[in-house]
Amino acid sequence: MEDNGVFAIQESHSDRSCEELWRKDWTGKLFYSHGSSNSRGVLIGFTNNLDIDIEKSTCDKHGRILIVDFTYESKKFSLINLYNANTEQEQINTLNSLKDHISNHDVDNRYPIVMVDLNFIFDLKLDALGGKPSLKKGSISSFVKIKEMLDISDIFRVRHPNTKRFTFRQRNKASETIHRRLDYIFLANCLQEFAQKVEVLPSFLSDHSPVLLSLNNSNANERGRGLWKLNNCHLQDITFQNGVKETIKKTLNELITSSMSPHIIWEILKYEIRKFSIKFSKEKANIKNGVKLIHENIIIKFFE
């Protein structure tokens, strides 16, 4: 792990007896939601030299849900770690429980980052290889509601829209190796431009692969995820309208022929429109400032 970092573990197979041992091996802050010595358990850890102020942490009693609120460099974050259940109905119940836990945190004024083993996939062709994969539509629907509530996106899929990269592998009863993408990082949409790198790393001594996200947060907004808003005046600007139309057309032309699911296409489309809108706003502001400077120089020259 790099000098400043956070990690999340699902299926830690931990109970309270593990805490003292782990604290001897890890000098940074650790937070737990324990399961048992052979099932469940989630963990969030911070490197020792990460200068953070912990404000609140909550967890469930089943080793599946853990939320930590903290401040780093005057910016407020909510880290959510979830280890989802296996069957669809249990998954829906777990996601409903997660939603209840989130309601006890002030996520509207924070950057949410969700690190999860969802135990289901979103796309049959991109997220699965081997076996007979299926979509758990009830689970997907429940999670999409949480995703929209938090305004987060699957940052790996946004950055790698057509990449097949799996995080879980297992041999089935027919001795066939199946691959699935079950492990995700969902990042606050307003932080997407600060994501430097997101990748699935090789696994060691595990049937799951870790997912790595690197953020350059130095220029992020300081007042939380709701600060950036589209200037509604742009909606009346013909140049802006044409730019959005061209962005939509270009993005859809690149994605529509793929087997990508509609909700992932929509996620990527929103990201591209947002990226164009931010760029347009900055260019518009630069032009406005340039015109203002010229005007001021003319006035100065006039009165010399």
Tab-separated table of C-alpha atoms in Angstrom:
chain	number	residue	atom	x	y	z
A	1	MET	CA	0.000	0.000	0.000
A	2	GLU	CA	1.186	3.537	-0.764
A	3	ASP	CA	2.102	6.028	1.981
A	4	ASN	CA	-1.386	7.497	2.296
A	5	GLY	CA	-4.155	5.018	1.820
A	6	VAL	CA	-7.284	3.217	2.872
A	7	PHE	CA	-8.150	-0.437	2.430
A	8	ALA	CA	-11.354	-2.424	2.766
A	9	ILE	CA	-11.628	-6.172	3.300
A	10	GLN	CA	-14.722	-8.292	2.858
A	11	GLU	CA	-15.089	-11.807	4.247
A	12	SER	CA	-12.420	-11.200	6.881
A	13	HIS	CA	-13.589	-14.247	8.916
A	14	SER	CA	-12.964	-12.272	12.079
A	15	ASP	CA	-14.293	-11.987	15.600
A	16	ARG	CA	-13.254	-9.829	18.555
A	17	SER	CA	-10.350	-12.119	19.367
A	18	CYS	CA	-8.622	-10.944	16.163
A	19	GLU	CA	-8.521	-7.267	17.099
A	20	GLU	CA	-5.549	-7.310	19.472
A	21	LEU	CA	-3.428	-9.389	17.094
A	22	TRP	CA	-4.202	-7.184	14.093
A	23	ARG	CA	-3.467	-4.000	16.022
A	24	LYS	CA	0.016	-5.346	16.751
A	25	ASP	CA	0.619	-5.835	13.026
A	26	TRP	CA	-1.040	-2.620	11.824
A	27	THR	CA	-0.181	0.776	13.302
A	28	GLY	CA	-2.986	2.716	11.612
A	29	LYS	CA	-6.659	2.960	12.536
A	30	LEU	CA	-8.834	-0.147	12.085
A	31	PHE	CA	-12.619	-0.490	12.102
A	32	TYR	CA	-14.555	-3.760	12.109
A	33	SER	CA	-17.887	-5.419	11.670
A	34	HIS	CA	-17.189	-8.960	12.822
A	35	GLY	CA	-18.770	-12.159	11.604
A	36	SER	CA	-17.302	-15.403	12.862
A	37	SER	CA	-13.977	-17.191	12.534
A	38	ASN	CA	-15.147	-18.921	9.356
A	39	SER	CA	-17.697	-16.587	7.755
A	40	ARG	CA	-18.509	-12.966	6.952
A	41	GLY	CA	-16.738	-9.971	8.526
A	42	VAL	CA	-15.695	-6.616	7.013
A	43	LEU	CA	-12.830	-4.281	7.847
A	44	ILE	CA	-11.697	-0.739	6.969
A	45	GLY	CA	-8.108	0.297	7.683
A	46	PHE	CA	-6.158	3.557	7.347
A	47	THR	CA	-2.401	3.947	7.002
A	48	ASN	CA	-0.735	5.388	10.078
A	49	ASN	CA	0.503	8.585	8.415
A	50	LEU	CA	-2.855	9.463	6.855
A	51	ASP	CA	-3.862	12.603	8.749
A	52	ILE	CA	-7.582	12.041	9.261
A	53	ASP	CA	-10.215	13.027	11.776
A	54	ILE	CA	-12.656	10.188	12.441
A	55	GLU	CA	-16.130	11.565	13.072
A	56	LYS	CA	-18.416	8.544	13.178
A	57	SER	CA	-18.487	4.814	12.505
A	58	THR	CA	-21.384	2.376	12.473
A	59	CYS	CA	-21.756	-1.285	11.624
A	60	ASP	CA	-24.329	-4.044	11.577
A	61	LYS	CA	-24.258	-7.102	13.825
A	62	HIS	CA	-23.752	-9.629	11.048
A	63	GLY	CA	-20.328	-8.772	9.639
A	64	ARG	CA	-21.657	-7.314	6.410
A	65	ILE	CA	-21.920	-3.514	6.760
A	66	LEU	CA	-19.414	-0.925	7.968
A	67	ILE	CA	-19.531	2.870	7.476
A	68	VAL	CA	-16.806	5.311	8.561
A	69	ASP	CA	-17.158	9.107	8.302
A	70	PHE	CA	-13.914	11.075	8.372
A	71	THR	CA	-12.326	14.349	7.320
A	72	TYR	CA	-9.125	14.494	5.290
A	73	GLU	CA	-7.529	17.808	4.281
A	74	SER	CA	-10.762	19.641	5.223
A	75	LYS	CA	-12.824	17.382	2.943
A	76	LYS	CA	-15.511	15.108	4.347
A	77	PHE	CA	-15.804	11.475	3.235
A	78	SER	CA	-18.044	8.507	3.968
A	79	LEU	CA	-16.445	5.099	3.397
A	80	ILE	CA	-18.921	2.258	3.041
A	81	ASN	CA	-17.794	-1.365	3.109
A	82	LEU	CA	-20.306	-4.073	2.202
A	83	TYR	CA	-20.049	-7.835	1.988
A	84	ASN	CA	-23.300	-8.898	0.374
A	85	ALA	CA	-25.167	-12.150	0.965
A	86	ASN	CA	-25.399	-14.966	-1.593
A	87	THR	CA	-29.065	-15.590	-2.368
A	88	GLU	CA	-31.153	-12.909	-4.031
A	89	GLN	CA	-33.653	-12.447	-1.207
A	90	GLU	CA	-30.872	-12.270	1.384
A	91	GLN	CA	-29.095	-9.736	-0.819
A	92	ILE	CA	-32.194	-7.548	-1.001
A	93	ASN	CA	-32.530	-7.737	2.791
A	94	THR	CA	-28.860	-6.805	3.240
A	95	LEU	CA	-29.146	-3.879	0.831
A	96	ASN	CA	-32.241	-2.629	2.648
A	97	SER	CA	-30.254	-2.809	5.886
A	98	LEU	CA	-27.423	-0.872	4.234
A	99	LYS	CA	-29.879	1.817	3.176
A	100	ASP	CA	-31.073	2.123	6.790
A	101	HIS	CA	-27.494	2.469	8.042
A	102	ILE	CA	-26.715	5.127	5.421
A	103	SER	CA	-29.715	7.153	6.587
A	104	ASN	CA	-27.930	7.591	9.933
A	105	HIS	CA	-25.006	9.349	8.232
A	106	ASP	CA	-24.865	12.844	6.738
A	107	VAL	CA	-23.902	11.609	3.272
A	108	ASP	CA	-25.419	14.631	1.500
A	109	ASN	CA	-22.504	16.758	2.693
A	110	ARG	CA	-19.795	14.170	2.093
A	111	TYR	CA	-17.955	12.333	-0.648
A	112	PRO	CA	-19.236	8.732	-0.517
A	113	ILE	CA	-16.942	5.903	-1.612
A	114	VAL	CA	-18.499	2.442	-1.581
A	115	MET	CA	-16.262	-0.658	-1.591
A	116	VAL	CA	-18.222	-3.856	-2.011
A	117	ASP	CA	-18.334	-7.539	-2.725
A	118	LEU	CA	-21.827	-7.503	-4.207
A	119	ASN	CA	-21.976	-11.210	-5.052
A	120	PHE	CA	-23.836	-10.376	-8.255
A	121	ILE	CA	-22.979	-8.985	-11.684
A	122	PHE	CA	-24.461	-6.205	-13.807
A	123	ASP	CA	-23.579	-7.431	-17.306
A	124	LEU	CA	-23.696	-11.023	-18.559
A	125	LYS	CA	-21.042	-10.598	-21.255
A	126	LEU	CA	-18.636	-8.168	-19.616
A	127	ASP	CA	-18.772	-9.398	-16.017
A	128	ALA	CA	-18.915	-13.182	-16.457
A	129	LEU	CA	-17.028	-15.986	-18.174
A	130	GLY	CA	-17.875	-19.667	-17.936
A	131	GLY	CA	-20.768	-21.433	-16.261
A	132	LYS	CA	-24.334	-20.226	-16.679
A	133	PRO	CA	-24.392	-16.637	-15.394
A	134	SER	CA	-27.673	-14.903	-14.611
A	135	LEU	CA	-28.740	-11.462	-13.477
A	136	LYS	CA	-30.271	-11.068	-10.028
A	137	LYS	CA	-32.655	-8.321	-11.099
A	138	GLY	CA	-34.149	-7.761	-7.655
A	139	SER	CA	-30.688	-7.273	-6.157
A	140	ILE	CA	-29.642	-4.980	-9.000
A	141	SER	CA	-32.778	-2.884	-8.575
A	142	SER	CA	-32.188	-2.535	-4.825
A	143	PHE	CA	-28.583	-1.474	-5.291
A	144	VAL	CA	-29.339	0.963	-8.124
A	145	LYS	CA	-31.627	2.848	-5.722
A	146	ILE	CA	-28.724	3.188	-3.277
A	147	LYS	CA	-26.402	4.179	-6.107
A	148	GLU	CA	-28.738	6.940	-7.236
A	149	MET	CA	-29.285	8.117	-3.661
A	150	LEU	CA	-25.529	8.474	-3.113
A	151	ASP	CA	-24.827	9.779	-6.649
A	152	ILE	CA	-22.025	7.251	-7.200
A	153	SER	CA	-20.770	5.299	-10.216
A	154	ASP	CA	-18.856	2.095	-10.910
A	155	ILE	CA	-15.581	3.881	-11.618
A	156	PHE	CA	-13.877	0.828	-13.157
A	157	ARG	CA	-16.632	0.405	-15.736
A	158	VAL	CA	-16.761	4.140	-16.467
A	159	ARG	CA	-13.028	4.171	-17.196
A	160	HIS	CA	-12.934	0.758	-18.898
A	161	PRO	CA	-16.339	0.465	-20.621
A	162	ASN	CA	-15.517	-2.598	-22.723
A	163	THR	CA	-12.866	-4.348	-20.628
A	164	LYS	CA	-13.436	-7.893	-19.404
A	165	ARG	CA	-11.612	-8.092	-16.089
A	166	PHE	CA	-12.802	-10.403	-13.347
A	167	THR	CA	-12.319	-10.312	-9.574
A	168	PHE	CA	-13.489	-13.810	-8.631
A	169	ARG	CA	-12.657	-17.270	-9.930
A	170	GLN	CA	-13.827	-20.710	-8.846
A	171	ARG	CA	-14.087	-24.247	-10.169
A	172	ASN	CA	-17.647	-25.526	-10.420
A	173	LYS	CA	-18.864	-29.107	-10.084
A	174	ALA	CA	-18.065	-29.761	-13.730
A	175	SER	CA	-14.420	-28.787	-13.049
A	176	GLU	CA	-14.927	-25.700	-15.188
A	177	THR	CA	-13.329	-22.469	-13.975
A	178	ILE	CA	-15.859	-19.657	-13.779
A	179	HIS	CA	-14.929	-15.986	-13.627
A	180	ARG	CA	-17.052	-13.121	-12.340
A	181	ARG	CA	-16.633	-9.426	-11.545
A	182	LEU	CA	-18.161	-9.283	-8.069
A	183	ASP	CA	-15.951	-6.695	-6.359
A	184	TYR	CA	-16.477	-3.007	-7.044
A	185	ILE	CA	-15.566	0.516	-6.002
A	186	PHE	CA	-18.360	3.034	-6.479
A	187	LEU	CA	-17.047	6.587	-6.413
A	188	ALA	CA	-18.889	9.877	-5.852
A	189	ASN	CA	-19.605	11.277	-9.304
A	190	CYS	CA	-18.079	14.632	-8.418
A	191	LEU	CA	-14.765	12.848	-7.703
A	192	GLN	CA	-14.550	11.043	-11.034
A	193	GLU	CA	-12.211	13.605	-12.571
A	194	PHE	CA	-9.773	13.046	-9.672
A	195	ALA	CA	-9.537	9.279	-10.229
A	196	GLN	CA	-6.018	8.771	-11.557
A	197	LYS	CA	-6.073	5.008	-11.821
A	198	VAL	CA	-8.494	2.155	-11.225
A	199	GLU	CA	-7.490	-1.432	-11.870
A	200	VAL	CA	-7.987	-5.032	-10.822
A	201	LEU	CA	-4.764	-6.431	-9.378
A	202	PRO	CA	-3.529	-10.041	-9.395
A	203	SER	CA	-4.711	-12.146	-6.472
A	204	PHE	CA	-2.492	-13.982	-4.006
A	205	LEU	CA	-3.766	-16.907	-1.920
A	206	SER	CA	-7.371	-15.869	-2.553
A	207	ASP	CA	-10.158	-16.543	-5.024
A	208	HIS	CA	-10.839	-12.779	-5.128
A	209	SER	CA	-8.671	-10.083	-6.729
A	210	PRO	CA	-8.217	-6.666	-5.108
A	211	VAL	CA	-9.468	-3.510	-6.815
A	212	LEU	CA	-7.162	-0.480	-6.607
A	213	LEU	CA	-8.301	3.136	-6.915
A	214	SER	CA	-5.835	6.052	-6.812
A	215	LEU	CA	-7.220	9.548	-6.217
A	216	ASN	CA	-5.595	12.924	-6.666
A	217	ASN	CA	-7.854	14.863	-4.338
A	218	SER	CA	-5.799	18.068	-4.090
A	219	ASN	CA	-8.122	20.153	-6.243
A	220	ALA	CA	-11.429	18.677	-5.114
A	221	ASN	CA	-14.225	20.876	-3.880
A	222	GLU	CA	-14.107	21.579	-0.150
A	223	ARG	CA	-17.813	21.794	0.562
A	224	GLY	CA	-18.939	18.325	-0.346
A	225	ARG	CA	-20.373	16.539	-3.323
A	226	GLY	CA	-23.202	18.970	-4.022
A	227	LEU	CA	-21.035	22.050	-4.699
A	228	TRP	CA	-20.633	21.830	-8.486
A	229	LYS	CA	-23.846	22.661	-10.276
A	230	LEU	CA	-24.582	23.289	-13.919
A	231	ASN	CA	-25.105	26.950	-14.758
A	232	ASN	CA	-28.674	26.919	-16.086
A	233	CYS	CA	-27.818	29.820	-18.395
A	234	HIS	CA	-25.759	27.357	-20.440
A	235	LEU	CA	-28.979	25.553	-21.362
A	236	GLN	CA	-29.941	28.561	-23.500
A	237	ASP	CA	-26.514	28.681	-25.154
A	238	ILE	CA	-26.602	27.201	-28.670
A	239	THR	CA	-22.917	26.261	-28.484
A	240	PHE	CA	-23.531	24.353	-25.246
A	241	GLN	CA	-26.628	22.640	-26.666
A	242	ASN	CA	-24.734	21.503	-29.761
A	243	GLY	CA	-21.809	20.343	-27.625
A	244	VAL	CA	-24.063	18.194	-25.427
A	245	LYS	CA	-25.774	16.733	-28.499
A	246	GLU	CA	-22.416	15.909	-30.061
A	247	THR	CA	-21.187	14.356	-26.786
A	248	ILE	CA	-24.298	12.160	-26.571
A	249	LYS	CA	-24.026	11.147	-30.232
A	250	LYS	CA	-20.317	10.322	-29.996
A	251	THR	CA	-20.702	8.363	-26.744
A	252	LEU	CA	-23.682	6.348	-27.965
A	253	ASN	CA	-21.945	5.558	-31.263
A	254	GLU	CA	-19.028	4.137	-29.281
A	255	LEU	CA	-21.176	2.111	-26.876
A	256	ILE	CA	-24.459	1.206	-28.513
A	257	THR	CA	-23.039	-1.629	-30.617
A	258	SER	CA	-21.581	-3.284	-27.528
A	259	SER	CA	-23.393	-5.791	-25.347
A	260	MET	CA	-23.268	-3.365	-22.434
A	261	SER	CA	-26.348	-3.178	-20.241
A	262	PRO	CA	-28.497	-0.007	-20.523
A	263	HIS	CA	-27.793	1.182	-16.974
A	264	ILE	CA	-24.018	1.069	-17.566
A	265	ILE	CA	-24.417	2.976	-20.848
A	266	TRP	CA	-26.457	5.578	-18.948
A	267	GLU	CA	-23.760	5.795	-16.256
A	268	ILE	CA	-21.021	6.426	-18.811
A	269	LEU	CA	-23.199	8.873	-20.738
A	270	LYS	CA	-23.805	10.963	-17.600
A	271	TYR	CA	-20.066	10.994	-16.920
A	272	GLU	CA	-19.234	12.239	-20.435
A	273	ILE	CA	-21.925	14.952	-20.323
A	274	ARG	CA	-20.694	16.105	-16.931
A	275	LYS	CA	-17.097	16.178	-18.172
A	276	PHE	CA	-18.097	18.266	-21.207
A	277	SER	CA	-20.180	20.619	-19.038
A	278	ILE	CA	-17.301	21.274	-16.627
A	279	LYS	CA	-14.920	21.928	-19.523
A	280	PHE	CA	-17.443	24.253	-21.197
A	281	SER	CA	-17.988	26.190	-17.955
A	282	LYS	CA	-14.247	26.663	-17.450
A	283	GLU	CA	-13.722	27.829	-21.041
A	284	LYS	CA	-16.692	30.186	-20.769
A	285	ALA	CA	-15.310	31.631	-17.533
A	286	ASN	CA	-11.864	32.117	-19.100
A	287	ILE	CA	-13.392	33.984	-22.043
A	288	LYS	CA	-15.475	36.130	-19.694
A	289	ASN	CA	-12.423	36.949	-17.577
A	290	GLY	CA	-10.429	37.755	-20.715
A	291	VAL	CA	-13.096	40.139	-21.986
A	292	LYS	CA	-13.265	41.782	-18.556
A	293	LEU	CA	-9.495	42.267	-18.529
A	294	ILE	CA	-9.539	43.830	-22.006
A	295	HIS	CA	-12.341	46.140	-20.913
A	296	GLU	CA	-10.409	47.204	-17.816
A	297	ASN	CA	-7.274	47.870	-19.885
A	298	ILE	CA	-9.265	50.025	-22.318
A	299	ILE	CA	-10.613	52.097	-19.420
A	300	ILE	CA	-7.109	52.498	-17.953
A	301	LYS	CA	-5.723	53.616	-21.332
A	302	PHE	CA	-8.610	56.060	-21.784
A	303	PHE	CA	-7.895	57.855	-18.504
A	304	GLU	CA	-4.103	57.939	-18.846
